[in-house]
Amino acid sequence: MGAGGRMSVPPSPKKPEFNSLKRVPYSKPPFTLSEIKKAIPPHCFQRSVIRSFSFLLYDFILASLFYYVATNYFPNLPQPLSYVAWPLYWAMQGCILTGVWVIAHECGHHAFSDYQWLDDTVGLILHSSLLVPYFSWKYSHRRHHSNTGSLERDEVFVPKKKSGLRWWAKHFNNPPGRFLSITIQLTLGWPLYLAFNVAGRPYDRFACHYDPYGPIFSDRERLQIYISDAGVLAVAYALYRLVLAKGVGWIISVYGVPLLVVNAFLVMITYLQHTHPSLPHYDSSEWDWMRGALSTVDRDYGILNKVFHNITDTHVAHHLFSTMPHYHAMVATKAIKPILGDYYQFDGMPVYKAIWREAKECLYVEPDEGDKDKGVFWFSNKL
């Protein structure tokens, strides 16, 4: 700039290309968890009550603002404008409430504060308000973190082996079937998982997150499952009273549709974190915790990374150090990349393209043709 425009601006260096489909190594890593931890600045492991509540307060302010505008101004809009305004509200409120869900997720990991009782109190209130059984999810999710990448013991989005596919799988392996599968997954996937353990770890009997005596939970956890159920029932009763006072349409518009958006994002985020053509899964002969924890991928949701408190683009670090608060996760991710090397996986493909690709390419897992005796499984789609 300047000098009449005669000064040329040097071209910015081209970013190095990263092959996100290159398989991550499946051999035992040449580094230890303690070595990874040493690379992270110590302050990243410090939890601040004030800072954690500041993010929650920010989300509440935005959610309240959206609610106020929708309930006070939308009813006065002419119909053509209201048809645009309400979908905008649903999308924006759903995104903010997904951020609230993520903070409750932090509470479940004891990453919100140094006080377990405070984390559980905040998490119970937040998750119950979104009709999530907090302690039920907390315990099953903890087992997911303990067994990530294990075909026998992981808790959610456990891929099937080719021999375990249902007869209808080949009929859905086409664009219309794929679209229908994704739609069902995003709209019904979360409640079906909670109620019927769909896409969860197979148990020898019926498993349900609302059943204190189900196989998901141990004896010492059952009382807290009752507390989770009570929290969900209390919110359900409050919604019932609001239906009587405001009507079904009001509840659906103000709360129901944003909740569907939250559920859809939750399923999408979790699915894309653990489903990728480059990621291995292991049977009991090969699995160990470190390789399982590294069998996940960071994604880029654009501006929503911040709205979702970076649960989307710092997931690898989260699986390694789940008690680390989200506001330190970006610094930690940057610090561990040089240590992890090829074991770190990031895919910047737009998520709407990524979910279509993964639904097409990742139908089941199987060992490579020449490695049938090894317990390392890769995604495939050849039916």
Short mmCIF file of C-alpha atoms in Angstrom, two decimals:
data_model
loop_
_atom_site.label_atom_id
_atom_site.label_comp_id
_atom_site.label_asym_id
_atom_site.label_seq_id
_atom_site.Cartn_x
_atom_site.Cartn_y
_atom_site.Cartn_z
CA MET A 1 0.00 0.00 0.00
CA GLY A 2 1.09 3.68 -0.41
CA ALA A 3 3.27 5.26 -3.13
CA GLY A 4 0.38 5.31 -5.54
CA GLY A 5 -0.14 1.60 -5.19
CA ARG A 6 3.32 0.77 -6.58
CA MET A 7 4.37 -1.27 -3.53
CA SER A 8 3.48 -4.88 -4.14
CA VAL A 9 2.30 -7.09 -1.31
CA PRO A 10 4.26 -10.33 -1.17
CA PRO A 11 2.06 -13.39 -1.55
CA SER A 12 1.30 -15.16 1.68
CA PRO A 13 3.04 -18.51 1.97
CA LYS A 14 0.90 -21.41 0.99
CA LYS A 15 -0.16 -23.53 3.92
CA PRO A 16 1.22 -27.04 3.77
CA GLU A 17 -1.32 -29.59 2.70
CA PHE A 18 -2.40 -32.15 5.25
CA ASN A 19 -3.71 -35.48 4.10
CA SER A 20 -6.58 -36.05 6.50
CA LEU A 21 -7.32 -39.47 4.98
CA LYS A 22 -3.84 -40.84 5.67
CA ARG A 23 -4.16 -43.56 8.26
CA VAL A 24 -2.89 -42.71 11.70
CA PRO A 25 -0.21 -45.09 13.05
CA TYR A 26 -1.56 -48.06 14.97
CA SER A 27 1.70 -49.23 16.52
CA LYS A 28 2.35 -48.38 20.15
CA PRO A 29 3.35 -44.69 20.36
CA PRO A 30 7.00 -43.80 21.05
CA PHE A 31 5.89 -41.36 23.76
CA THR A 32 4.15 -41.68 27.10
CA LEU A 33 1.25 -39.79 28.63
CA SER A 34 3.61 -38.09 31.07
CA GLU A 35 5.78 -36.87 28.19
CA ILE A 36 2.72 -35.38 26.52
CA LYS A 37 1.69 -33.73 29.77
CA LYS A 38 5.13 -32.17 30.25
CA ALA A 39 4.75 -30.41 26.88
CA ILE A 40 1.61 -28.62 28.09
CA PRO A 41 1.97 -25.40 30.13
CA PRO A 42 1.07 -26.20 33.75
CA HIS A 43 -1.61 -23.50 33.94
CA CYS A 44 -3.69 -25.47 31.41
CA PHE A 45 -4.59 -27.95 34.14
CA GLN A 46 -5.85 -25.27 36.53
CA ARG A 47 -9.64 -24.94 36.91
CA SER A 48 -11.19 -21.60 37.80
CA VAL A 49 -14.69 -21.35 39.28
CA ILE A 50 -14.98 -17.70 38.22
CA ARG A 51 -13.83 -18.32 34.67
CA SER A 52 -16.01 -21.40 34.24
CA PHE A 53 -19.08 -19.52 35.48
CA SER A 54 -18.24 -16.60 33.19
CA PHE A 55 -18.70 -18.83 30.13
CA LEU A 56 -21.95 -20.17 31.55
CA LEU A 57 -23.18 -16.64 32.29
CA TYR A 58 -22.32 -15.55 28.76
CA ASP A 59 -24.36 -18.43 27.33
CA PHE A 60 -27.29 -17.64 29.63
CA ILE A 61 -27.27 -13.97 28.63
CA LEU A 62 -27.39 -14.85 24.92
CA ALA A 63 -30.07 -17.52 25.44
CA SER A 64 -32.18 -15.08 27.48
CA LEU A 65 -31.76 -12.37 24.86
CA PHE A 66 -32.86 -14.70 22.06
CA TYR A 67 -35.83 -15.84 24.16
CA TYR A 68 -36.84 -12.25 24.96
CA VAL A 69 -36.73 -11.16 21.32
CA ALA A 70 -38.60 -14.24 20.12
CA THR A 71 -41.41 -14.06 22.67
CA ASN A 72 -41.87 -10.27 22.66
CA TYR A 73 -41.36 -9.31 19.02
CA PHE A 74 -41.94 -12.35 16.82
CA PRO A 75 -45.72 -12.53 17.52
CA ASN A 76 -46.08 -9.03 16.07
CA LEU A 77 -44.24 -9.81 12.85
CA PRO A 78 -46.21 -10.23 9.60
CA GLN A 79 -46.34 -13.83 8.47
CA PRO A 80 -43.68 -13.76 5.75
CA LEU A 81 -41.15 -12.37 8.23
CA SER A 82 -42.14 -14.73 11.03
CA TYR A 83 -41.41 -17.68 8.72
CA VAL A 84 -37.81 -16.43 8.58
CA ALA A 85 -37.47 -15.21 12.17
CA TRP A 86 -38.46 -18.42 13.92
CA PRO A 87 -36.01 -20.69 12.05
CA LEU A 88 -33.26 -18.17 12.81
CA TYR A 89 -34.20 -18.28 16.49
CA TRP A 90 -34.25 -22.09 16.49
CA ALA A 91 -30.80 -22.31 14.91
CA MET A 92 -29.18 -19.63 17.09
CA GLN A 93 -30.79 -20.75 20.34
CA GLY A 94 -29.96 -24.37 19.55
CA CYS A 95 -26.30 -23.46 19.05
CA ILE A 96 -26.12 -21.53 22.33
CA LEU A 97 -27.82 -24.34 24.24
CA THR A 98 -25.35 -26.78 22.72
CA GLY A 99 -22.68 -24.66 24.41
CA VAL A 100 -24.59 -25.03 27.68
CA TRP A 101 -24.65 -28.80 27.09
CA VAL A 102 -20.88 -28.75 26.65
CA ILE A 103 -20.40 -26.94 29.97
CA ALA A 104 -22.51 -29.62 31.67
CA HIS A 105 -20.28 -32.17 29.91
CA GLU A 106 -17.30 -30.43 31.56
CA CYS A 107 -19.00 -30.83 34.92
CA GLY A 108 -19.30 -34.56 34.28
CA HIS A 109 -15.54 -34.70 33.74
CA HIS A 110 -14.79 -32.66 36.90
CA ALA A 111 -13.32 -29.96 34.61
CA PHE A 112 -15.61 -27.12 35.75
CA SER A 113 -14.07 -26.50 39.17
CA ASP A 114 -11.95 -28.08 41.89
CA TYR A 115 -15.10 -29.03 43.81
CA GLN A 116 -16.82 -32.24 42.82
CA TRP A 117 -20.06 -31.29 44.59
CA LEU A 118 -20.22 -28.01 42.65
CA ASP A 119 -19.52 -29.72 39.33
CA ASP A 120 -22.25 -32.30 39.96
CA THR A 121 -24.76 -29.67 41.12
CA VAL A 122 -24.21 -27.43 38.10
CA GLY A 123 -24.10 -30.41 35.73
CA LEU A 124 -27.31 -31.87 37.14
CA ILE A 125 -29.19 -28.59 36.74
CA LEU A 126 -27.91 -27.88 33.23
CA HIS A 127 -28.34 -31.37 31.82
CA SER A 128 -31.74 -31.87 33.44
CA SER A 129 -32.91 -28.62 31.83
CA LEU A 130 -32.01 -30.22 28.47
CA LEU A 131 -33.75 -33.50 29.44
CA VAL A 132 -30.44 -35.34 29.87
CA PRO A 133 -30.01 -37.74 32.84
CA TYR A 134 -26.80 -36.20 34.16
CA PHE A 135 -25.32 -38.95 36.34
CA SER A 136 -26.45 -41.70 33.95
CA TRP A 137 -24.64 -40.03 31.08
CA LYS A 138 -21.67 -39.12 33.30
CA TYR A 139 -20.98 -42.76 34.17
CA SER A 140 -21.49 -44.21 30.69
CA HIS A 141 -19.43 -41.39 29.19
CA ARG A 142 -16.64 -42.01 31.67
CA ARG A 143 -16.51 -45.63 30.47
CA HIS A 144 -16.37 -44.35 26.90
CA HIS A 145 -13.24 -42.38 27.83
CA SER A 146 -11.78 -45.43 29.57
CA ASN A 147 -12.38 -47.69 26.55
CA THR A 148 -12.24 -45.47 23.46
CA GLY A 149 -11.53 -47.38 20.28
CA SER A 150 -12.29 -50.79 21.81
CA LEU A 151 -14.69 -52.90 19.78
CA GLU A 152 -15.74 -54.83 22.88
CA ARG A 153 -15.90 -52.18 25.62
CA ASP A 154 -16.40 -48.71 24.12
CA GLU A 155 -19.78 -47.24 25.03
CA VAL A 156 -20.96 -45.21 22.04
CA PHE A 157 -20.72 -45.25 18.24
CA VAL A 158 -19.14 -48.67 18.37
CA PRO A 159 -18.73 -49.67 14.71
CA LYS A 160 -19.98 -53.03 13.57
CA LYS A 161 -17.87 -55.69 11.94
CA LYS A 162 -18.99 -56.67 8.46
CA SER A 163 -20.47 -59.90 9.79
CA GLY A 164 -22.59 -57.86 12.23
CA LEU A 165 -24.35 -55.73 9.62
CA ARG A 166 -28.11 -56.12 9.39
CA TRP A 167 -29.71 -57.35 6.20
CA TRP A 168 -31.03 -53.91 5.31
CA ALA A 169 -27.59 -52.24 5.30
CA LYS A 170 -27.04 -52.82 1.59
CA HIS A 171 -30.42 -51.22 0.79
CA PHE A 172 -29.37 -48.00 2.54
CA ASN A 173 -25.97 -47.86 0.84
CA ASN A 174 -27.10 -45.27 -1.71
CA PRO A 175 -27.76 -41.50 -1.64
CA PRO A 176 -31.47 -41.65 -0.66
CA GLY A 177 -30.81 -44.31 1.97
CA ARG A 178 -27.82 -42.38 3.26
CA PHE A 179 -29.86 -39.20 3.56
CA LEU A 180 -32.59 -41.05 5.45
CA SER A 181 -30.05 -42.67 7.81
CA ILE A 182 -28.39 -39.34 8.59
CA THR A 183 -31.76 -37.67 9.16
CA ILE A 184 -32.89 -40.39 11.59
CA GLN A 185 -29.52 -40.30 13.34
CA LEU A 186 -29.58 -36.54 13.87
CA THR A 187 -33.23 -36.29 14.95
CA LEU A 188 -33.79 -39.50 16.93
CA GLY A 189 -30.25 -40.75 17.63
CA TRP A 190 -29.79 -39.12 21.04
CA PRO A 191 -33.12 -40.13 22.66
CA LEU A 192 -32.82 -43.63 21.15
CA TYR A 193 -29.34 -43.98 22.67
CA LEU A 194 -30.53 -42.85 26.11
CA ALA A 195 -33.67 -44.96 26.12
CA PHE A 196 -32.62 -48.07 24.17
CA ASN A 197 -28.80 -47.91 23.93
CA VAL A 198 -28.99 -47.66 20.13
CA ALA A 199 -25.44 -47.31 18.70
CA GLY A 200 -24.08 -48.14 22.15
CA ARG A 201 -22.06 -51.04 23.49
CA PRO A 202 -23.94 -54.35 23.27
CA TYR A 203 -24.96 -55.79 26.64
CA ASP A 204 -26.32 -59.22 27.45
CA ARG A 205 -29.67 -57.69 28.43
CA PHE A 206 -31.72 -54.55 27.88
CA ALA A 207 -29.72 -51.40 28.63
CA CYS A 208 -31.24 -47.99 29.31
CA HIS A 209 -29.83 -44.79 30.82
CA TYR A 210 -32.99 -44.31 32.89
CA ASP A 211 -32.86 -47.75 34.52
CA PRO A 212 -30.91 -47.66 37.81
CA TYR A 213 -30.61 -51.45 37.74
CA GLY A 214 -29.55 -51.71 34.10
CA PRO A 215 -26.24 -53.32 33.10
CA ILE A 216 -24.65 -49.94 32.36
CA PHE A 217 -24.35 -49.07 36.06
CA SER A 218 -22.71 -50.56 39.12
CA ASP A 219 -24.37 -50.95 42.52
CA ARG A 220 -22.71 -47.84 43.96
CA GLU A 221 -24.01 -45.71 41.09
CA ARG A 222 -27.69 -46.66 41.28
CA LEU A 223 -28.80 -44.00 43.78
CA GLN A 224 -27.44 -41.25 41.56
CA ILE A 225 -29.31 -42.70 38.57
CA TYR A 226 -32.51 -42.15 40.58
CA ILE A 227 -31.41 -38.54 41.12
CA SER A 228 -30.84 -38.14 37.37
CA ASP A 229 -34.31 -39.51 36.64
CA ALA A 230 -35.81 -37.16 39.22
CA GLY A 231 -34.11 -34.18 37.57
CA VAL A 232 -35.48 -35.09 34.14
CA LEU A 233 -38.95 -35.74 35.57
CA ALA A 234 -38.94 -32.38 37.37
CA VAL A 235 -38.15 -30.54 34.13
CA ALA A 236 -40.73 -32.63 32.25
CA TYR A 237 -43.35 -31.64 34.83
CA ALA A 238 -42.37 -27.98 34.52
CA LEU A 239 -42.79 -28.26 30.74
CA TYR A 240 -46.20 -29.87 31.28
CA ARG A 241 -47.27 -26.92 33.43
CA LEU A 242 -46.03 -24.53 30.78
CA VAL A 243 -48.04 -26.38 28.15
CA LEU A 244 -51.17 -25.84 30.24
CA ALA A 245 -50.35 -22.16 30.64
CA LYS A 246 -48.90 -21.29 27.22
CA GLY A 247 -49.99 -24.05 24.87
CA VAL A 248 -48.18 -26.83 23.01
CA GLY A 249 -47.22 -24.59 20.09
CA TRP A 250 -45.47 -22.10 22.36
CA ILE A 251 -43.40 -24.83 24.06
CA ILE A 252 -42.45 -26.41 20.73
CA SER A 253 -41.41 -23.07 19.24
CA VAL A 254 -39.53 -21.70 22.23
CA TYR A 255 -37.99 -24.87 23.67
CA GLY A 256 -38.76 -27.99 21.64
CA VAL A 257 -37.17 -27.13 18.30
CA PRO A 258 -33.99 -25.62 19.82
CA LEU A 259 -33.69 -28.83 21.87
CA LEU A 260 -33.85 -30.84 18.64
CA VAL A 261 -31.02 -28.69 17.29
CA VAL A 262 -28.98 -29.40 20.44
CA ASN A 263 -29.57 -33.13 20.08
CA ALA A 264 -28.63 -33.05 16.40
CA PHE A 265 -25.38 -31.21 17.07
CA LEU A 266 -24.55 -33.52 19.96
CA VAL A 267 -24.91 -36.61 17.77
CA MET A 268 -23.08 -35.01 14.84
CA ILE A 269 -20.17 -33.83 16.98
CA THR A 270 -19.72 -37.20 18.71
CA TYR A 271 -20.13 -39.18 15.49
CA LEU A 272 -17.59 -37.11 13.58
CA GLN A 273 -15.08 -37.20 16.45
CA HIS A 274 -14.94 -40.98 16.39
CA THR A 275 -15.81 -41.90 12.80
CA HIS A 276 -13.19 -41.23 10.14
CA PRO A 277 -11.58 -43.35 7.40
CA SER A 278 -8.12 -42.81 8.93
CA LEU A 279 -8.96 -44.02 12.45
CA PRO A 280 -8.33 -47.57 13.69
CA HIS A 281 -10.37 -49.59 16.14
CA TYR A 282 -8.99 -52.48 18.17
CA ASP A 283 -10.16 -55.77 19.58
CA SER A 284 -9.00 -57.02 22.96
CA SER A 285 -5.82 -58.53 21.54
CA GLU A 286 -4.48 -55.12 20.48
CA TRP A 287 -6.32 -52.40 22.39
CA ASP A 288 -4.64 -50.24 24.99
CA TRP A 289 -5.78 -46.96 26.51
CA MET A 290 -3.27 -44.67 24.78
CA ARG A 291 -3.93 -45.92 21.26
CA GLY A 292 -7.64 -45.84 21.92
CA ALA A 293 -7.51 -42.26 23.18
CA LEU A 294 -5.64 -41.27 20.02
CA SER A 295 -8.28 -42.89 17.81
CA THR A 296 -10.23 -39.67 17.53
CA VAL A 297 -10.12 -36.63 15.27
CA ASP A 298 -10.38 -32.88 15.68
CA ARG A 299 -12.82 -31.11 13.34
CA ASP A 300 -13.41 -27.53 12.25
CA TYR A 301 -16.90 -26.07 12.73
CA GLY A 302 -15.87 -22.52 11.87
CA ILE A 303 -17.35 -19.89 14.19
CA LEU A 304 -19.23 -22.64 16.03
CA ASN A 305 -15.94 -23.88 17.49
CA LYS A 306 -16.13 -20.97 19.94
CA VAL A 307 -19.88 -21.28 20.45
CA PHE A 308 -19.37 -24.96 21.34
CA HIS A 309 -16.47 -24.06 23.67
CA ASN A 310 -13.95 -25.80 21.40
CA ILE A 311 -15.21 -29.30 22.09
CA THR A 312 -15.05 -29.77 18.32
CA ASP A 313 -11.44 -28.82 17.52
CA THR A 314 -9.67 -29.94 20.73
CA HIS A 315 -11.11 -33.41 21.15
CA VAL A 316 -7.81 -35.26 20.92
CA ALA A 317 -6.44 -33.28 23.87
CA HIS A 318 -9.73 -33.81 25.71
CA HIS A 319 -9.42 -37.58 25.42
CA LEU A 320 -5.91 -37.46 26.79
CA PHE A 321 -6.70 -35.06 29.66
CA SER A 322 -10.44 -34.98 30.24
CA THR A 323 -10.29 -32.91 33.46
CA MET A 324 -8.67 -30.00 31.61
CA PRO A 325 -11.11 -27.05 31.26
CA HIS A 326 -12.12 -26.13 27.74
CA TYR A 327 -10.65 -22.62 27.92
CA HIS A 328 -7.14 -24.10 28.08
CA ALA A 329 -7.68 -26.80 25.46
CA MET A 330 -6.53 -24.76 22.45
CA VAL A 331 -3.18 -23.97 24.09
CA ALA A 332 -2.80 -27.63 25.07
CA THR A 333 -3.65 -28.84 21.55
CA LYS A 334 -1.00 -26.59 20.04
CA ALA A 335 1.53 -27.84 22.59
CA ILE A 336 0.94 -31.56 22.03
CA LYS A 337 0.92 -31.59 18.23
CA PRO A 338 4.73 -31.77 17.90
CA ILE A 339 4.82 -34.67 20.38
CA LEU A 340 1.98 -36.61 18.77
CA GLY A 341 3.18 -36.11 15.20
CA ASP A 342 1.32 -38.49 12.87
CA TYR A 343 -0.74 -39.76 15.80
CA TYR A 344 -2.60 -36.43 15.82
CA GLN A 345 -5.49 -36.25 13.37
CA PHE A 346 -7.29 -33.14 12.15
CA ASP A 347 -9.80 -32.88 9.32
CA GLY A 348 -10.86 -29.43 8.14
CA MET A 349 -13.49 -30.66 5.70
CA PRO A 350 -16.78 -28.76 6.18
CA VAL A 351 -18.87 -30.86 8.53
CA TYR A 352 -21.88 -31.12 6.19
CA LYS A 353 -19.58 -32.77 3.65
CA ALA A 354 -17.79 -34.81 6.30
CA ILE A 355 -20.93 -36.41 7.71
CA TRP A 356 -21.98 -37.44 4.19
CA ARG A 357 -18.54 -38.87 3.42
CA GLU A 358 -18.32 -40.79 6.70
CA ALA A 359 -21.83 -42.17 6.25
CA LYS A 360 -20.72 -43.40 2.82
CA GLU A 361 -17.20 -44.63 3.60
CA CYS A 362 -17.49 -45.88 7.20
CA LEU A 363 -20.13 -48.61 7.13
CA TYR A 364 -18.25 -51.24 9.12
CA VAL A 365 -14.75 -52.19 10.28
CA GLU A 366 -12.52 -55.09 9.29
CA PRO A 367 -8.79 -55.93 9.35
CA ASP A 368 -6.71 -55.38 6.26
CA GLU A 369 -6.67 -58.29 3.83
CA GLY A 370 -3.19 -59.46 4.81
CA ASP A 371 -3.66 -58.85 8.53
CA LYS A 372 -6.57 -61.07 9.44
CA ASP A 373 -4.83 -62.28 12.58
CA LYS A 374 -4.22 -58.77 13.88
CA GLY A 375 -6.71 -57.03 16.11
CA VAL A 376 -6.57 -53.74 14.21
CA PHE A 377 -9.73 -52.83 12.31
CA TRP A 378 -10.31 -50.11 9.70
CA PHE A 379 -13.46 -48.61 8.25
CA SER A 380 -14.69 -49.93 4.92
CA ASN A 381 -17.81 -49.75 2.75
CA LYS A 382 -17.52 -52.68 0.35
CA LEU A 383 -20.74 -54.68 0.55
#
